[in-house]
């Protein structure tokens, strides 16, 4: 007498799983026999910020090292202001020195048409020329500093936009993966190795769910 083969019980699939934040569905997963279909939802503000970051990154990337006429004008104005400040300082320093020396020589000799006046004047003018040379170098350094700061600010802005999008994308992938894991874990416990339900398997399911839920909460802190 032939022995009848034991017919396997059909597998059980939990149809769906969702992750919600503040009552709004952030991620959903639907179980199929071939796996799971998962999706991630942004609220209108998240979507607008994400799209803005992407568009701003694209718009600024091509011209990151190109200065517009307005930018060049602004840099030149700052350099000229720095130059004028330096010139005023030199004039305020050396013009009174020449005037005081001129008055002193005129008082002592009756006029400034003498070698003492010319020697002192040449000495003062020599010092002013050195100070002017230093000012020119300072102005050149100031221009380079302003240009480098402008470029640094642009790269920092692009890095911020890129980091923002990467963070959103990372959160999205983590949430989708956790939701998918939750669904698979639930399905695994529903089916069980021998299609039996025990207190131990129920406790394991609860532990897995709590573990996944704590990870999800950590993403959105």
C-alpha positions as MATLAB code, in Angstrom:
seq = 'XXXXXXXXXXXXXXXXXXXXXXXXXXXXXXXXXXXXXXXXXXXXXXXXXXXXXXXXXXXXXXXXXXXXXXXXXXXXXXXXXXXXXXXXXXXXXXXXXXXXXXXXXXXXXXXXXXXXXXXXXXXXXXXXXXXXXXXXXXXXXXXXXXXXXXXXXXXXXXXXXXXXXXXXXXXXXXXXXXXXXXXXXXXXXXXXXXXXXXXXXXXXXXXXXXXXXXXXXXXXX';
ca = [
       0.000    0.000    0.000;
       1.521    3.252   -1.126;
       2.185    5.997    1.376;
       0.572    9.332    0.680;
       2.966   12.286    0.636;
       2.239   14.973    3.178;
       0.913   18.050    1.435;
       2.835   21.221    2.387;
       0.850   24.059    3.834;
       0.664   27.239    1.763;
       2.916   30.050    2.905;
       1.379   33.026    4.616;
       2.292   36.538    3.463;
       1.626   39.659    5.507;
       0.176   41.945    2.819;
       1.743   45.268    3.828;
       3.739   47.295    6.327;
       4.015   51.018    6.977;
       6.215   53.392    8.975;
       4.508   56.574   10.165;
       5.860   59.779   11.678;
       3.461   62.147   13.453;
       0.540   60.312   11.900;
       1.912   60.567    8.358;
       3.058   57.548    6.371;
       6.794   57.893    5.636;
       7.333   54.481    4.079;
       5.163   51.633    2.946;
       5.932   48.081    1.831;
       3.727   45.536    0.112;
       4.544   41.840    0.226;
       4.542   39.677   -2.859;
       5.684   36.135   -3.493;
       8.704   37.545   -5.325;
       9.711   39.991   -2.614;
       8.417   43.356   -1.484;
       7.522   46.646   -3.144;
       8.560   49.624   -1.015;
       8.005   53.358   -1.315;
       9.072   56.507    0.545;
       6.831   59.547    1.003;
       7.914   63.179    1.455;
       5.620   65.892    2.676;
       5.312   68.945    0.359;
       7.948   70.927    2.289;
      10.466   68.078    2.263;
       9.911   67.567   -1.444;
      10.278   71.305   -2.177;
      13.497   71.536   -0.134;
      14.926   68.420   -1.793;
      14.099   69.694   -5.290;
      15.462   73.170   -4.479;
      18.757   71.722   -3.245;
      19.123   69.673   -6.420;
      18.290   72.577   -8.735;
      20.553   75.012   -6.870;
      23.427   72.539   -7.014;
      22.928   72.131  -10.761;
      22.566   75.878  -11.419;
      25.709   76.827   -9.464;
      27.987   73.968  -10.468;
      28.769   75.146  -14.004;
      29.701   78.690  -12.926;
      31.372   77.977   -9.612;
      34.702   79.474  -10.803;
      33.156   82.170  -13.004;
      32.651   85.643  -11.541;
      29.830   87.766  -12.864;
      30.247   91.483  -13.557;
      28.415   92.297  -10.332;
      30.707   90.023   -8.325;
      33.828   91.554   -9.880;
      32.476   95.033   -9.189;
      31.804   94.122   -5.571;
      35.316   92.714   -5.135;
      36.873   95.794   -6.747;
      34.863   98.069   -4.462;
      36.152   96.195   -1.419;
      39.742   96.383   -2.677;
      39.427  100.107   -3.411;
      37.969  100.716    0.033;
      40.924   98.875    1.577;
      43.358  100.876   -0.583;
      41.755  104.206    0.300;
      41.855  103.327    3.979;
      45.577  102.626    3.670;
      46.233  105.836    1.761;
      44.372  107.883    4.347;
      46.435  106.290    7.091;
      49.678  107.128    5.264;
      48.567  110.704    4.635;
      47.486  111.145    8.242;
      50.871  109.818    9.360;
      53.371  111.521    7.036;
      51.698  114.799    6.054;
      51.746  116.134    9.654;
      55.368  114.984    9.992;
      56.395  116.998    6.904;
      54.395  120.029    8.026;
      55.879  119.979   11.543;
      59.388  119.551   10.171;
      58.851  122.376    7.703;
      57.617  124.729   10.432;
      60.507  123.798   12.707;
      63.153  124.446   10.041;
      61.512  127.712    8.969;
      61.393  128.900   12.571;
      65.047  128.064   13.131;
      66.497  129.221    9.816;
      63.915  131.640    8.521;
      63.188  129.543    5.427;
      63.129  125.983    4.135;
      65.671  126.529    1.396;
      68.490  124.666    3.132;
      70.122  121.258    3.287;
      68.636  120.317    6.677;
      65.088  120.661    5.345;
      65.870  118.696    2.211;
      67.667  115.923    4.130;
      64.801  115.544    6.579;
      62.244  115.719    3.777;
      64.055  113.011    1.805;
      64.202  110.829    4.910;
      60.470  111.176    5.502;
      59.620  110.614    1.841;
      61.824  107.511    1.792;
      59.917  106.074    4.725;
      56.598  106.960    3.082;
      57.692  105.227   -0.142;
      58.486  102.052    1.804;
      55.117  102.259    3.538;
      53.425  102.732    0.152;
      55.215   99.659   -1.214;
      53.970   97.659    1.763;
      50.457   98.974    1.152;
      50.541   97.842   -2.487;
      51.514   94.330   -1.374;
      48.791   94.366    1.268;
      46.224   95.408   -1.351;
      47.315   92.541   -3.632;
      47.038   90.099   -0.732;
      43.627   91.532    0.144;
      42.397   90.967   -3.397;
      43.589   87.343   -3.325;
      41.956   86.879    0.071;
      38.617   88.199   -1.164;
      38.720   85.997   -4.265;
      39.621   82.915   -2.222;
      36.872   83.674    0.308;
      34.328   84.032   -2.497;
      35.360   80.678   -3.969;
      35.409   79.010   -0.537;
      31.885   80.260    0.178;
      30.683   78.902   -3.154;
      32.210   75.474   -2.596;
      30.860   75.418    0.957;
      27.381   76.202   -0.376;
      27.601   73.415   -2.957;
      28.836   71.002   -0.288;
      25.895   71.963    1.911;
      23.418   71.315   -0.912;
      25.072   68.013   -1.777;
      25.237   66.902    1.870;
      21.590   67.814    2.362;
      20.464   65.716   -0.578;
      22.726   62.831    0.441;
      21.311   62.904    3.967;
      17.735   62.839    2.690;
      18.635   60.009    0.329;
      20.371   58.101    3.142;
      17.343   58.507    5.416;
      15.145   57.294    2.596;
      17.214   54.163    1.975;
      17.444   53.345    5.678;
      13.700   53.756    6.137;
      12.929   51.620    3.090;
      15.371   48.927    4.215;
      13.946   48.852    7.734;
      10.406   48.686    6.458;
      11.364   45.864    4.125;
      13.151   44.070    6.983;
      10.097   44.518    9.165;
       7.922   42.987    6.483;
      10.283   40.067    5.892;
      10.683   39.482    9.624;
       6.942   39.443   10.104;
       6.474   37.065    7.181;
       9.207   34.794    8.477;
       7.544   34.472   11.865;
       4.116   34.034   10.282;
       5.354   31.137    8.183;
       7.762   29.638   10.704;
       9.981   26.719    9.890;
       7.251   24.198   10.638;
       4.272   26.512   10.130;
       3.617   26.498   13.875;
       3.019   29.376   16.263;
       4.698   29.368   19.641;
       5.101   31.816   22.511;
       8.824   31.975   21.780;
       8.295   32.967   18.153;
       5.833   35.660   19.219;
       8.343   37.092   21.681;
      11.039   37.085   18.975;
       8.724   38.905   16.592;
       7.988   41.586   19.160;
      11.693   42.025   19.889;
      12.538   42.387   16.199;
       9.751   44.912   15.699;
      10.866   47.024   18.661;
      14.469   46.930   17.458;
      13.516   48.125   13.973;
      11.205   50.798   15.377;
      14.007   52.223   17.556;
      16.291   52.439   14.524;
      13.627   54.273   12.523;
      13.129   56.784   15.331;
      16.882   57.412   15.385;
      16.890   58.450   11.716;
      14.522   61.341   12.274;
      16.028   62.761   15.487;
];
